[in-house]
PDB file of C-alpha atoms and ligand atoms in Angstrom:
ATOM      1  CA  MET J  20      -5.122 -14.473  14.865  1.00 48.00           C
ATOM      2  CA  CYS J  21      -1.643 -13.401  15.965  1.00 60.00           C
ATOM      3  CA  HIS J  22      -1.901  -9.856  14.561  1.00 82.00           C
ATOM      4  CA  ALA J  23      -4.873  -8.391  16.362  1.00 87.00           C
ATOM      5  CA  PHE J  24      -4.648  -5.004  14.632  1.00 92.00           C
ATOM      6  CA  LEU J  25      -5.602  -6.677  11.339  1.00 90.00           C
ATOM      7  CA  THR J  26      -9.124  -7.215  12.612  1.00 91.00           C
ATOM      8  CA  ASP J  27      -9.346  -3.853  14.374  1.00 93.00           C
ATOM      9  CA  ALA J  28     -11.492  -1.322  12.531  1.00 94.00           C
ATOM     10  CA  ASN J  29      -9.526   1.493  14.225  1.00 95.00           C
ATOM     11  CA  PHE J  30      -6.377   0.438  12.415  1.00 95.00           C
ATOM     12  CA  TYR J  31      -8.063   0.888   9.023  1.00 95.00           C
ATOM     13  CA  ARG J  32      -9.641   4.132  10.162  1.00 96.00           C
ATOM     14  CA  LEU J  33      -6.143   5.448  10.960  1.00 96.00           C
ATOM     15  CA  LEU J  34      -4.976   4.532   7.454  1.00 96.00           C
ATOM     16  CA  PHE J  35      -8.028   6.271   6.013  1.00 97.00           C
ATOM     17  CA  GLU J  36      -7.231   9.427   8.014  1.00 97.00           C
ATOM     18  CA  ILE J  37      -3.691   9.414   6.572  1.00 97.00           C
ATOM     19  CA  ASP J  38      -5.113   8.992   3.065  1.00 97.00           C
ATOM     20  CA  LYS J  39      -7.487  11.873   3.678  1.00 97.00           C
ATOM     21  CA  SER J  40      -4.633  14.180   4.673  1.00 96.00           C
ATOM     22  CA  LEU J  41      -2.560  13.127   1.639  1.00 96.00           C
ATOM     23  CA  ALA J  42      -5.623  13.852  -0.514  1.00 97.00           C
ATOM     24  CA  GLU J  43      -6.221  17.227   1.130  1.00 97.00           C
ATOM     25  CA  GLU J  44      -2.708  18.356   0.149  1.00 95.00           C
ATOM     26  CA  VAL J  45      -3.433  17.485  -3.479  1.00 96.00           C
ATOM     27  CA  ARG J  46      -6.856  19.166  -3.425  1.00 97.00           C
ATOM     28  CA  THR J  47      -5.448  22.340  -1.883  1.00 96.00           C
ATOM     29  CA  ARG J  48      -2.723  22.545  -4.503  1.00 95.00           C
ATOM     30  CA  GLY J  49      -5.296  22.354  -7.321  1.00 96.00           C
ATOM     31  CA  CYS J  50      -4.602  21.588 -10.942  1.00 96.00           C
ATOM     32  CA  ASP J  51      -1.586  22.895 -12.897  1.00 95.00           C
ATOM     33  CA  CYS J  52      -4.056  24.685 -15.179  1.00 96.00           C
ATOM     34  CA  GLY J  53      -5.349  26.671 -12.212  1.00 96.00           C
ATOM     35  CA  GLY J  54      -8.597  24.709 -12.075  1.00 96.00           C
ATOM     36  CA  ARG J  55     -10.212  23.509  -8.874  1.00 97.00           C
ATOM     37  CA  LEU J  56     -10.312  19.822  -8.045  1.00 97.00           C
ATOM     38  CA  HIS J  57     -13.554  17.984  -7.520  1.00 97.00           C
ATOM     39  CA  SER J  58     -13.877  14.636  -5.806  1.00 97.00           C
ATOM     40  CA  ALA J  59     -13.985  11.689  -8.237  1.00 96.00           C
ATOM     41  CA  ARG J  60     -13.344   8.574  -6.183  1.00 96.00           C
ATOM     42  CA  TYR J  61     -12.563   5.219  -7.694  1.00 92.00           C
ATOM     43  CA  PRO J  62     -14.706   2.344  -6.466  1.00 93.00           C
ATOM     44  CA  ARG J  63     -12.612  -0.434  -4.912  1.00 92.00           C
ATOM     45  CA  LYS J  64     -13.427  -3.841  -3.463  1.00 90.00           C
ATOM     46  CA  PRO J  65     -10.432  -4.648  -1.293  1.00 90.00           C
ATOM     47  CA  ARG J  66      -9.942  -8.292  -0.349  1.00 86.00           C
ATOM     48  CA  GLY J  67      -8.861  -9.696   3.004  1.00 77.00           C
ATOM     49  CA  MET J  68     -10.256  -8.683   6.437  1.00 81.00           C
ATOM     50  CA  ARG J  69     -13.577  -7.491   5.055  1.00 83.00           C
ATOM     51  CA  SER J  70     -15.133  -7.630   8.530  1.00 86.00           C
ATOM     52  CA  ALA J  71     -12.898  -4.800   9.790  1.00 90.00           C
ATOM     53  CA  LEU J  72     -13.505  -2.537   6.801  1.00 92.00           C
ATOM     54  CA  ASP J  73     -16.319  -0.094   6.209  1.00 92.00           C
ATOM     55  CA  ALA J  74     -17.736   1.883   3.294  1.00 93.00           C
ATOM     56  CA  SER J  75     -14.786   4.299   3.365  1.00 93.00           C
ATOM     57  CA  ASP J  76     -12.521   1.451   2.237  1.00 93.00           C
ATOM     58  CA  GLU J  77     -14.659   0.800  -0.814  1.00 94.00           C
ATOM     59  CA  SER J  78     -13.200   3.723  -2.688  1.00 94.00           C
ATOM     60  CA  ARG J  79      -9.857   5.281  -3.488  1.00 94.00           C
ATOM     61  CA  LEU J  80      -9.716   9.031  -2.981  1.00 96.00           C
ATOM     62  CA  SER J  81      -9.208  10.836  -6.264  1.00 95.00           C
ATOM     63  CA  PHE J  82      -9.984  14.146  -7.952  1.00 96.00           C
ATOM     64  CA  CYS J  83     -10.811  15.530 -11.331  1.00 96.00           C
ATOM     65  CA  CYS J  84     -10.038  19.044 -12.523  1.00 96.00           C
ATOM     66  CA  ALA J  85     -13.256  21.042 -12.824  1.00 96.00           C
ATOM     67  CA  GLN J  86     -11.911  23.187 -15.663  1.00 96.00           C
ATOM     68  CA  GLU J  87     -13.684  22.604 -18.971  1.00 95.00           C
ATOM     69  CA  GLY J  88     -11.156  21.324 -21.523  1.00 95.00           C
ATOM     70  CA  CYS J  89      -8.756  20.050 -18.829  1.00 96.00           C
ATOM     71  CA  ARG J  90     -10.577  17.572 -16.586  1.00 95.00           C
ATOM     72  CA  ARG J  91      -7.239  16.101 -15.590  1.00 95.00           C
ATOM     73  CA  ARG J  92      -7.340  13.273 -13.064  1.00 94.00           C
ATOM     74  CA  HIS J  93      -5.340  13.706  -9.836  1.00 95.00           C
ATOM     75  CA  THR J  94      -5.025  10.634  -7.652  1.00 94.00           C
ATOM     76  CA  PRO J  95      -3.212  11.268  -4.372  1.00 95.00           C
ATOM     77  CA  ALA J  96      -0.789   8.833  -2.773  1.00 95.00           C
ATOM     78  CA  SER J  97      -2.407   6.205  -0.562  1.00 95.00           C
ATOM     79  CA  VAL J  98      -1.360   4.141   2.439  1.00 96.00           C
ATOM     80  CA  ARG J  99      -4.337   1.834   1.899  1.00 95.00           C
ATOM     81  CA  PHE J 100      -4.150   0.839  -1.740  1.00 93.00           C
ATOM     82  CA  LEU J 101      -0.757  -0.260  -3.015  1.00 90.00           C
ATOM     83  CA  GLY J 102      -1.224   0.467  -6.672  1.00 78.00           C
ATOM     84  CA  ARG J 103      -4.164  -1.461  -8.041  1.00 75.00           C
ATOM     85  CA  LYS J 104      -3.548  -4.682  -6.169  1.00 82.00           C
ATOM     86  CA  VAL J 105      -6.841  -6.127  -4.983  1.00 86.00           C
ATOM     87  CA  TYR J 106      -5.580  -6.660  -1.428  1.00 91.00           C
ATOM     88  CA  LEU J 107      -4.981  -3.746   0.881  1.00 92.00           C
ATOM     89  CA  GLY J 108      -1.355  -2.602   0.965  1.00 93.00           C
ATOM     90  CA  VAL J 109      -0.967  -3.612   4.599  1.00 93.00           C
ATOM     91  CA  ILE J 110      -1.729  -7.233   3.710  1.00 92.00           C
ATOM     92  CA  VAL J 111       0.692  -7.276   0.781  1.00 92.00           C
ATOM     93  CA  VAL J 112       3.432  -5.830   2.983  1.00 92.00           C
ATOM     94  CA  LEU J 113       2.708  -7.965   6.019  1.00 91.00           C
ATOM     95  CA  LEU J 114       2.557 -11.334   4.299  1.00 90.00           C
ATOM     96  CA  THR J 115       5.680 -10.765   2.236  1.00 90.00           C
ATOM     97  CA  ALA J 116       7.579  -9.213   5.163  1.00 88.00           C
ATOM     98  CA  LEU J 117       6.804 -12.072   7.511  1.00 82.00           C
ATOM     99  CA  GLN J 118       8.111 -14.644   5.101  1.00 75.00           C
ATOM    100  CA  HIS J 119      10.993 -15.536   7.411  1.00 68.00           C
ATOM    101  CA  GLY J 120       9.693 -14.169  10.680  1.00 68.00           C
ATOM    102  CA  LEU J 121       6.880 -16.606  11.534  1.00 70.00           C
ATOM    103  CA  THR J 122       6.625 -20.327  12.072  1.00 76.00           C
ATOM    104  CA  VAL J 123       5.172 -22.172   9.089  1.00 78.00           C
ATOM    105  CA  GLN J 124       1.966 -22.916  10.996  1.00 83.00           C
ATOM    106  CA  ARG J 125       1.338 -19.330  12.098  1.00 81.00           C
ATOM    107  CA  ARG J 126       2.072 -18.021   8.650  1.00 81.00           C
ATOM    108  CA  ASN J 127      -0.244 -20.550   7.025  1.00 85.00           C
ATOM    109  CA  ARG J 128      -3.032 -19.648   9.440  1.00 85.00           C
ATOM    110  CA  LEU J 129      -2.642 -16.003   8.541  1.00 85.00           C
ATOM    111  CA  ILE J 130      -2.621 -16.710   4.803  1.00 87.00           C
ATOM    112  CA  GLU J 131      -5.750 -18.803   5.213  1.00 87.00           C
ATOM    113  CA  ALA J 132      -7.513 -16.127   7.271  1.00 85.00           C
ATOM    114  CA  LEU J 133      -6.690 -13.525   4.638  1.00 86.00           C
ATOM    115  CA  ASP J 134      -7.633 -15.842   1.785  1.00 85.00           C
ATOM    116  CA  VAL J 135      -4.503 -15.224  -0.286  1.00 89.00           C
ATOM    117  CA  SER J 136      -3.551 -17.814  -2.889  1.00 89.00           C
ATOM    118  CA  PRO J 137       0.037 -19.118  -3.228  1.00 87.00           C
ATOM    119  CA  GLN J 138       0.137 -17.674  -6.764  1.00 91.00           C
ATOM    120  CA  THR J 139      -0.771 -14.229  -5.483  1.00 92.00           C
ATOM    121  CA  LEU J 140       1.914 -14.428  -2.792  1.00 90.00           C
ATOM    122  CA  TRP J 141       4.417 -15.460  -5.408  1.00 91.00           C
ATOM    123  CA  ARG J 142       3.523 -12.480  -7.611  1.00 92.00           C
ATOM    124  CA  TRP J 143       3.903 -10.127  -4.663  1.00 92.00           C
ATOM    125  CA  ARG J 144       7.363 -11.505  -3.880  1.00 91.00           C
ATOM    126  CA  CYS J 145       8.391 -11.046  -7.509  1.00 92.00           C
ATOM    127  CA  TRP J 146       7.040  -7.516  -7.411  1.00 93.00           C
ATOM    128  CA  TRP J 147       9.295  -6.589  -4.460  1.00 93.00           C
ATOM    129  CA  ARG J 148      12.354  -8.211  -5.959  1.00 91.00           C
ATOM    130  CA  GLU J 149      11.935  -7.100  -9.562  1.00 92.00           C
ATOM    131  CA  ARG J 150       9.694  -4.034  -9.807  1.00 92.00           C
ATOM    132  CA  PHE J 151      10.022  -2.321  -6.492  1.00 94.00           C
ATOM    133  CA  VAL J 152      13.833  -2.290  -6.506  1.00 94.00           C
ATOM    134  CA  GLN J 153      13.746  -0.406  -9.812  1.00 93.00           C
ATOM    135  CA  SER J 154      11.434   2.300  -8.530  1.00 93.00           C
ATOM    136  CA  ARG J 155      12.477   5.826  -7.737  1.00 91.00           C
ATOM    137  CA  CYS J 156      10.819   5.377  -4.350  1.00 92.00           C
ATOM    138  CA  TRP J 157      13.181   2.517  -3.477  1.00 94.00           C
ATOM    139  CA  ARG J 158      16.262   4.352  -4.727  1.00 92.00           C
ATOM    140  CA  ALA J 159      15.374   7.323  -2.574  1.00 91.00           C
ATOM    141  CA  LEU J 160      14.800   5.095   0.463  1.00 92.00           C
ATOM    142  CA  ALA J 161      17.753   2.764   0.026  1.00 91.00           C
ATOM    143  CA  GLY J 162      20.324   5.544   0.433  1.00 89.00           C
ATOM    144  CA  GLN J 163      18.968   6.366   3.894  1.00 90.00           C
ATOM    145  CA  PHE J 164      19.850   3.054   5.525  1.00 90.00           C
ATOM    146  CA  ILE J 165      23.266   2.121   6.872  1.00 90.00           C
ATOM    147  CA  PRO J 166      24.195  -0.675   6.662  1.00 92.00           C
ATOM    148  CA  PRO J 167      22.412  -1.067   3.322  1.00 92.00           C
ATOM    149  CA  LEU J 168      19.216  -3.108   3.159  1.00 91.00           C
ATOM    150  CA  VAL J 169      19.420  -6.561   1.619  1.00 90.00           C
ATOM    151  CA  THR J 170      17.107  -6.391  -1.393  1.00 89.00           C
ATOM    152  CA  ASP J 171      16.406 -10.138  -1.306  1.00 88.00           C
ATOM    153  CA  CYS J 172      14.783  -9.632   2.106  1.00 88.00           C
ATOM    154  CA  LEU J 173      12.341  -6.873   1.119  1.00 91.00           C
ATOM    155  CA  PRO J 174      10.057  -5.671   2.511  1.00 93.00           C
ATOM    156  CA  GLY J 175      10.979  -7.366   5.807  1.00 91.00           C
ATOM    157  CA  ALA J 176      14.459  -5.834   5.832  1.00 91.00           C
ATOM    158  CA  LEU J 177      12.890  -2.392   5.562  1.00 92.00           C
ATOM    159  CA  LEU J 178      10.191  -3.065   8.134  1.00 91.00           C
ATOM    160  CA  GLU J 179      12.626  -4.120  10.850  1.00 89.00           C
ATOM    161  CA  ARG J 180      14.693  -0.938  10.532  1.00 92.00           C
ATOM    162  CA  LEU J 181      11.758   1.347  11.290  1.00 93.00           C
ATOM    163  CA  ARG J 182      11.236   2.825  14.737  1.00 91.00           C
ATOM    164  CA  GLY J 183       7.576   2.128  15.482  1.00 92.00           C
ATOM    165  CA  GLN J 184       6.934   0.556  18.879  1.00 92.00           C
ATOM    166  CA  ASP J 185       5.113  -2.448  17.542  1.00 91.00           C
ATOM    167  CA  LEU J 186       4.452  -4.178  14.252  1.00 90.00           C
ATOM    168  CA  SER J 187       1.321  -2.175  13.429  1.00 93.00           C
ATOM    169  CA  GLU J 188       3.151   1.146  13.934  1.00 94.00           C
ATOM    170  CA  ARG J 189       6.057   0.000  11.802  1.00 94.00           C
ATOM    171  CA  LEU J 190       3.640  -1.139   9.085  1.00 94.00           C
ATOM    172  CA  VAL J 191       1.983   2.273   9.023  1.00 96.00           C
ATOM    173  CA  GLU J 192       5.416   3.939   8.789  1.00 95.00           C
ATOM    174  CA  LEU J 193       6.356   1.643   5.938  1.00 95.00           C
ATOM    175  CA  LEU J 194       3.086   2.286   4.082  1.00 96.00           C
ATOM    176  CA  VAL J 195       3.753   6.021   4.343  1.00 95.00           C
ATOM    177  CA  LEU J 196       7.261   5.516   2.928  1.00 94.00           C
ATOM    178  CA  LEU J 197       5.846   3.427   0.086  1.00 95.00           C
ATOM    179  CA  SER J 198       2.991   5.800  -0.692  1.00 94.00           C
ATOM    180  CA  PRO J 199       4.859   7.683  -3.473  1.00 92.00           C
ATOM    181  CA  LEU J 200       4.607   4.407  -5.407  1.00 91.00           C
ATOM    182  CA  THR J 201       0.854   4.654  -5.366  1.00 90.00           C
ATOM    183  CA  THR J 202       0.417   7.885  -7.283  1.00 87.00           C
ATOM    184  CA  THR J 203       1.102   8.774 -10.870  1.00 74.00           C
ATOM    185  CA  THR J 204       0.074  12.373 -10.385  1.00 57.00           C
ATOM    186  CA  GLY J 205       3.269  14.242 -11.096  1.00 40.00           C
ATOM    187  CA  SER J 206       5.196  11.255  -9.879  1.00 36.00           C
ATOM    188  CA  LEU J 207       6.258   7.809 -10.928  1.00 34.00           C
ATOM    189  CA  ARG J 208       4.490   4.687 -11.986  1.00 36.00           C
ATOM    190  CA  VAL J 209       5.849   1.320 -11.037  1.00 38.00           C
ATOM    191  CA  GLY J 210       4.833  -0.828 -13.951  1.00 39.00           C
ATOM    192  CA  ASP J 211       2.652  -3.671 -12.865  1.00 37.00           C
ATOM    193  CA  ASN J 212      -0.256  -5.429 -14.402  1.00 35.00           C
ATOM    194  CA  PRO J 213      -3.173  -3.962 -12.462  1.00 36.00           C
ATOM    195  CA  GLN J 214      -5.576  -6.832 -12.887  1.00 35.00           C
ATOM    196  CA  ARG J 215      -3.192  -9.600 -11.935  1.00 38.00           C
ATOM    197  CA  MET J 216      -1.789  -8.264  -8.711  1.00 42.00           C
TER     198      MET J 216
HETATM  199 ZN1   ZN T 328      -6.864  21.341 -14.884  1.00 58.43          ZN
END
């Protein structure tokens, strides 16, 4: 395995810590109705690298307003779950970003290790090219890069402009930048078919 962090439980624990702090901001803010938020996690069964994951990765942090008559759902942004795709966000980003950056053999080994089908990879590539570039998140990001990012090379083009010292740090930075995509609570929704991604 050429990307050791992918099998390192500490890497996923770091992502979980970031998710917890994003969730804490939402919980502290409370509901618009003034109600308090109670934990109401969504069960998840993320695919790829199961051996490095633990029980904390089997749910998406989420809240429900405790106020009778409101009960509104508040799901914070996440650096772990990219929308409702069944693979963890880091895997979606990594495999599509490395499209041009690895030899065919190394890339195939990685795809095999992560058990991702060619159809799934294809859908992810379409998602970057067609859905992501229409999102508010992308429009906000795109203006910050000079020279402009080449949209055909997303997310790799974005990943290589970040400052992290190594690939895993840059991936975490990128997942943080993408996290607004992952919440519909007072934010945007990038239309995708949840079950097929
Ligand atoms: Zn409420």
